[in-house]
Amino acid sequence: MLNWMVLALESNRVIGLRIAKLMRGGKAAQREAHRMVSEKMAAAAKASTSLVAGASGDKIVEQYRRKVAANVKRLSRKRTRKRKPH
């Protein structure tokens, strides 16, 4: 049960980071929106496959938590814009 609650808390952070990125707009926001949808589809397919193969609910939550952690790391990085030469 604790695993599920931690996933909920960690997911909230990703949601906040993604909303901030989407609000800035531009190509980065478009890429993030596409990535978000494709990740969700892939995660659902992996969870389904794992469930059919006999994985426990905790094992599936662990899979989601790894992906959420990777998203927090990626979305939290400070990116510097490459400046065009004058």
PDB file of C-alpha atoms in Angstrom:
ATOM      1  CA  MET A   1       0.000   0.000   0.000  1.00  0.00           C
ATOM      2  CA  LEU A   2       2.848   2.355   0.798  1.00  0.00           C
ATOM      3  CA  ASN A   3       4.279   1.800  -2.695  1.00  0.00           C
ATOM      4  CA  TRP A   4       1.018   3.075  -4.227  1.00  0.00           C
ATOM      5  CA  MET A   5       0.985   6.196  -2.035  1.00  0.00           C
ATOM      6  CA  VAL A   6       4.591   7.033  -2.867  1.00  0.00           C
ATOM      7  CA  LEU A   7       3.796   6.632  -6.575  1.00  0.00           C
ATOM      8  CA  ALA A   8       0.925   9.105  -6.181  1.00  0.00           C
ATOM      9  CA  LEU A   9       3.198  11.684  -4.519  1.00  0.00           C
ATOM     10  CA  GLU A  10       5.983  11.231  -7.075  1.00  0.00           C
ATOM     11  CA  SER A  11       3.513  11.436  -9.958  1.00  0.00           C
ATOM     12  CA  ASN A  12       2.226  14.775  -8.688  1.00  0.00           C
ATOM     13  CA  ARG A  13       5.709  16.209  -9.084  1.00  0.00           C
ATOM     14  CA  VAL A  14       5.897  15.025 -12.702  1.00  0.00           C
ATOM     15  CA  ILE A  15       2.459  16.494 -13.388  1.00  0.00           C
ATOM     16  CA  GLY A  16       3.563  19.869 -12.033  1.00  0.00           C
ATOM     17  CA  LEU A  17       6.795  19.851 -14.014  1.00  0.00           C
ATOM     18  CA  ARG A  18       4.974  18.853 -17.202  1.00  0.00           C
ATOM     19  CA  ILE A  19       2.293  21.508 -16.764  1.00  0.00           C
ATOM     20  CA  ALA A  20       5.015  24.141 -16.361  1.00  0.00           C
ATOM     21  CA  LYS A  21       6.713  22.942 -19.551  1.00  0.00           C
ATOM     22  CA  LEU A  22       3.445  22.820 -21.502  1.00  0.00           C
ATOM     23  CA  MET A  23       2.528  26.330 -20.350  1.00  0.00           C
ATOM     24  CA  ARG A  24       5.769  27.709 -21.825  1.00  0.00           C
ATOM     25  CA  GLY A  25       4.623  26.468 -25.220  1.00  0.00           C
ATOM     26  CA  GLY A  26       6.767  26.089 -28.292  1.00  0.00           C
ATOM     27  CA  LYS A  27       8.407  23.031 -29.800  1.00  0.00           C
ATOM     28  CA  ALA A  28       9.583  21.732 -26.426  1.00  0.00           C
ATOM     29  CA  ALA A  29       5.981  21.697 -25.188  1.00  0.00           C
ATOM     30  CA  GLN A  30       4.820  19.893 -28.323  1.00  0.00           C
ATOM     31  CA  ARG A  31       7.536  17.263 -27.883  1.00  0.00           C
ATOM     32  CA  GLU A  32       6.591  16.834 -24.234  1.00  0.00           C
ATOM     33  CA  ALA A  33       2.905  16.380 -25.076  1.00  0.00           C
ATOM     34  CA  HIS A  34       3.739  13.700 -27.648  1.00  0.00           C
ATOM     35  CA  ARG A  35       6.181  12.039 -25.265  1.00  0.00           C
ATOM     36  CA  MET A  36       3.607  12.040 -22.470  1.00  0.00           C
ATOM     37  CA  VAL A  37       1.009  10.243 -24.579  1.00  0.00           C
ATOM     38  CA  SER A  38       3.431   7.705 -26.032  1.00  0.00           C
ATOM     39  CA  GLU A  39       4.907   6.961 -22.582  1.00  0.00           C
ATOM     40  CA  LYS A  40       1.457   6.331 -21.139  1.00  0.00           C
ATOM     41  CA  MET A  41       0.594   3.935 -23.963  1.00  0.00           C
ATOM     42  CA  ALA A  42       3.880   2.072 -23.568  1.00  0.00           C
ATOM     43  CA  ALA A  43       3.550   1.907 -19.779  1.00  0.00           C
ATOM     44  CA  ALA A  44      -0.003   0.546 -20.019  1.00  0.00           C
ATOM     45  CA  ALA A  45       1.121  -2.107 -22.509  1.00  0.00           C
ATOM     46  CA  LYS A  46       4.048  -3.115 -20.289  1.00  0.00           C
ATOM     47  CA  ALA A  47       1.811  -3.255 -17.204  1.00  0.00           C
ATOM     48  CA  SER A  48      -0.710  -5.409 -19.065  1.00  0.00           C
ATOM     49  CA  THR A  49       1.994  -7.776 -20.245  1.00  0.00           C
ATOM     50  CA  SER A  50       3.457  -7.995 -16.753  1.00  0.00           C
ATOM     51  CA  LEU A  51       0.054  -8.656 -15.232  1.00  0.00           C
ATOM     52  CA  VAL A  52      -0.681 -11.449 -17.723  1.00  0.00           C
ATOM     53  CA  ALA A  53       2.744 -12.918 -16.955  1.00  0.00           C
ATOM     54  CA  GLY A  54       1.809 -13.068 -13.273  1.00  0.00           C
ATOM     55  CA  ALA A  55       3.518  -9.971 -11.846  1.00  0.00           C
ATOM     56  CA  SER A  56       2.182  -8.647  -8.568  1.00  0.00           C
ATOM     57  CA  GLY A  57       0.602  -5.237  -8.221  1.00  0.00           C
ATOM     58  CA  ASP A  58       3.669  -4.062  -6.291  1.00  0.00           C
ATOM     59  CA  LYS A  59       5.953  -5.140  -9.137  1.00  0.00           C
ATOM     60  CA  ILE A  60       3.878  -3.155 -11.631  1.00  0.00           C
ATOM     61  CA  VAL A  61       3.892  -0.098  -9.349  1.00  0.00           C
ATOM     62  CA  GLU A  62       7.693  -0.402  -9.147  1.00  0.00           C
ATOM     63  CA  GLN A  63       7.850  -0.282 -12.961  1.00  0.00           C
ATOM     64  CA  TYR A  64       5.795   2.916 -12.959  1.00  0.00           C
ATOM     65  CA  ARG A  65       7.894   4.428 -10.174  1.00  0.00           C
ATOM     66  CA  ARG A  66      11.105   3.886 -12.170  1.00  0.00           C
ATOM     67  CA  LYS A  67       9.587   5.717 -15.141  1.00  0.00           C
ATOM     68  CA  VAL A  68       8.262   8.509 -12.928  1.00  0.00           C
ATOM     69  CA  ALA A  69      11.708   8.931 -11.325  1.00  0.00           C
ATOM     70  CA  ALA A  70      13.315   9.177 -14.771  1.00  0.00           C
ATOM     71  CA  ASN A  71      10.767  11.822 -15.767  1.00  0.00           C
ATOM     72  CA  VAL A  72      11.429  13.872 -12.620  1.00  0.00           C
ATOM     73  CA  LYS A  73      15.152  13.753 -13.347  1.00  0.00           C
ATOM     74  CA  ARG A  74      14.695  14.722 -16.994  1.00  0.00           C
ATOM     75  CA  LEU A  75      12.141  17.467 -16.386  1.00  0.00           C
ATOM     76  CA  SER A  76      14.066  18.968 -13.438  1.00  0.00           C
ATOM     77  CA  ARG A  77      17.270  19.555 -15.388  1.00  0.00           C
ATOM     78  CA  LYS A  78      18.110  23.132 -16.170  1.00  0.00           C
ATOM     79  CA  ARG A  79      18.491  23.492 -19.886  1.00  0.00           C
ATOM     80  CA  THR A  80      20.517  26.256 -21.391  1.00  0.00           C
ATOM     81  CA  ARG A  81      19.546  27.546 -24.755  1.00  0.00           C
ATOM     82  CA  LYS A  82      22.147  27.417 -27.461  1.00  0.00           C
ATOM     83  CA  ARG A  83      22.745  30.911 -28.681  1.00  0.00           C
ATOM     84  CA  LYS A  84      22.898  31.588 -32.357  1.00  0.00           C
ATOM     85  CA  PRO A  85      26.138  33.194 -33.517  1.00  0.00           C
ATOM     86  CA  HIS A  86      25.814  36.831 -34.534  1.00  0.00           C
TER      87      HIS A  86
END
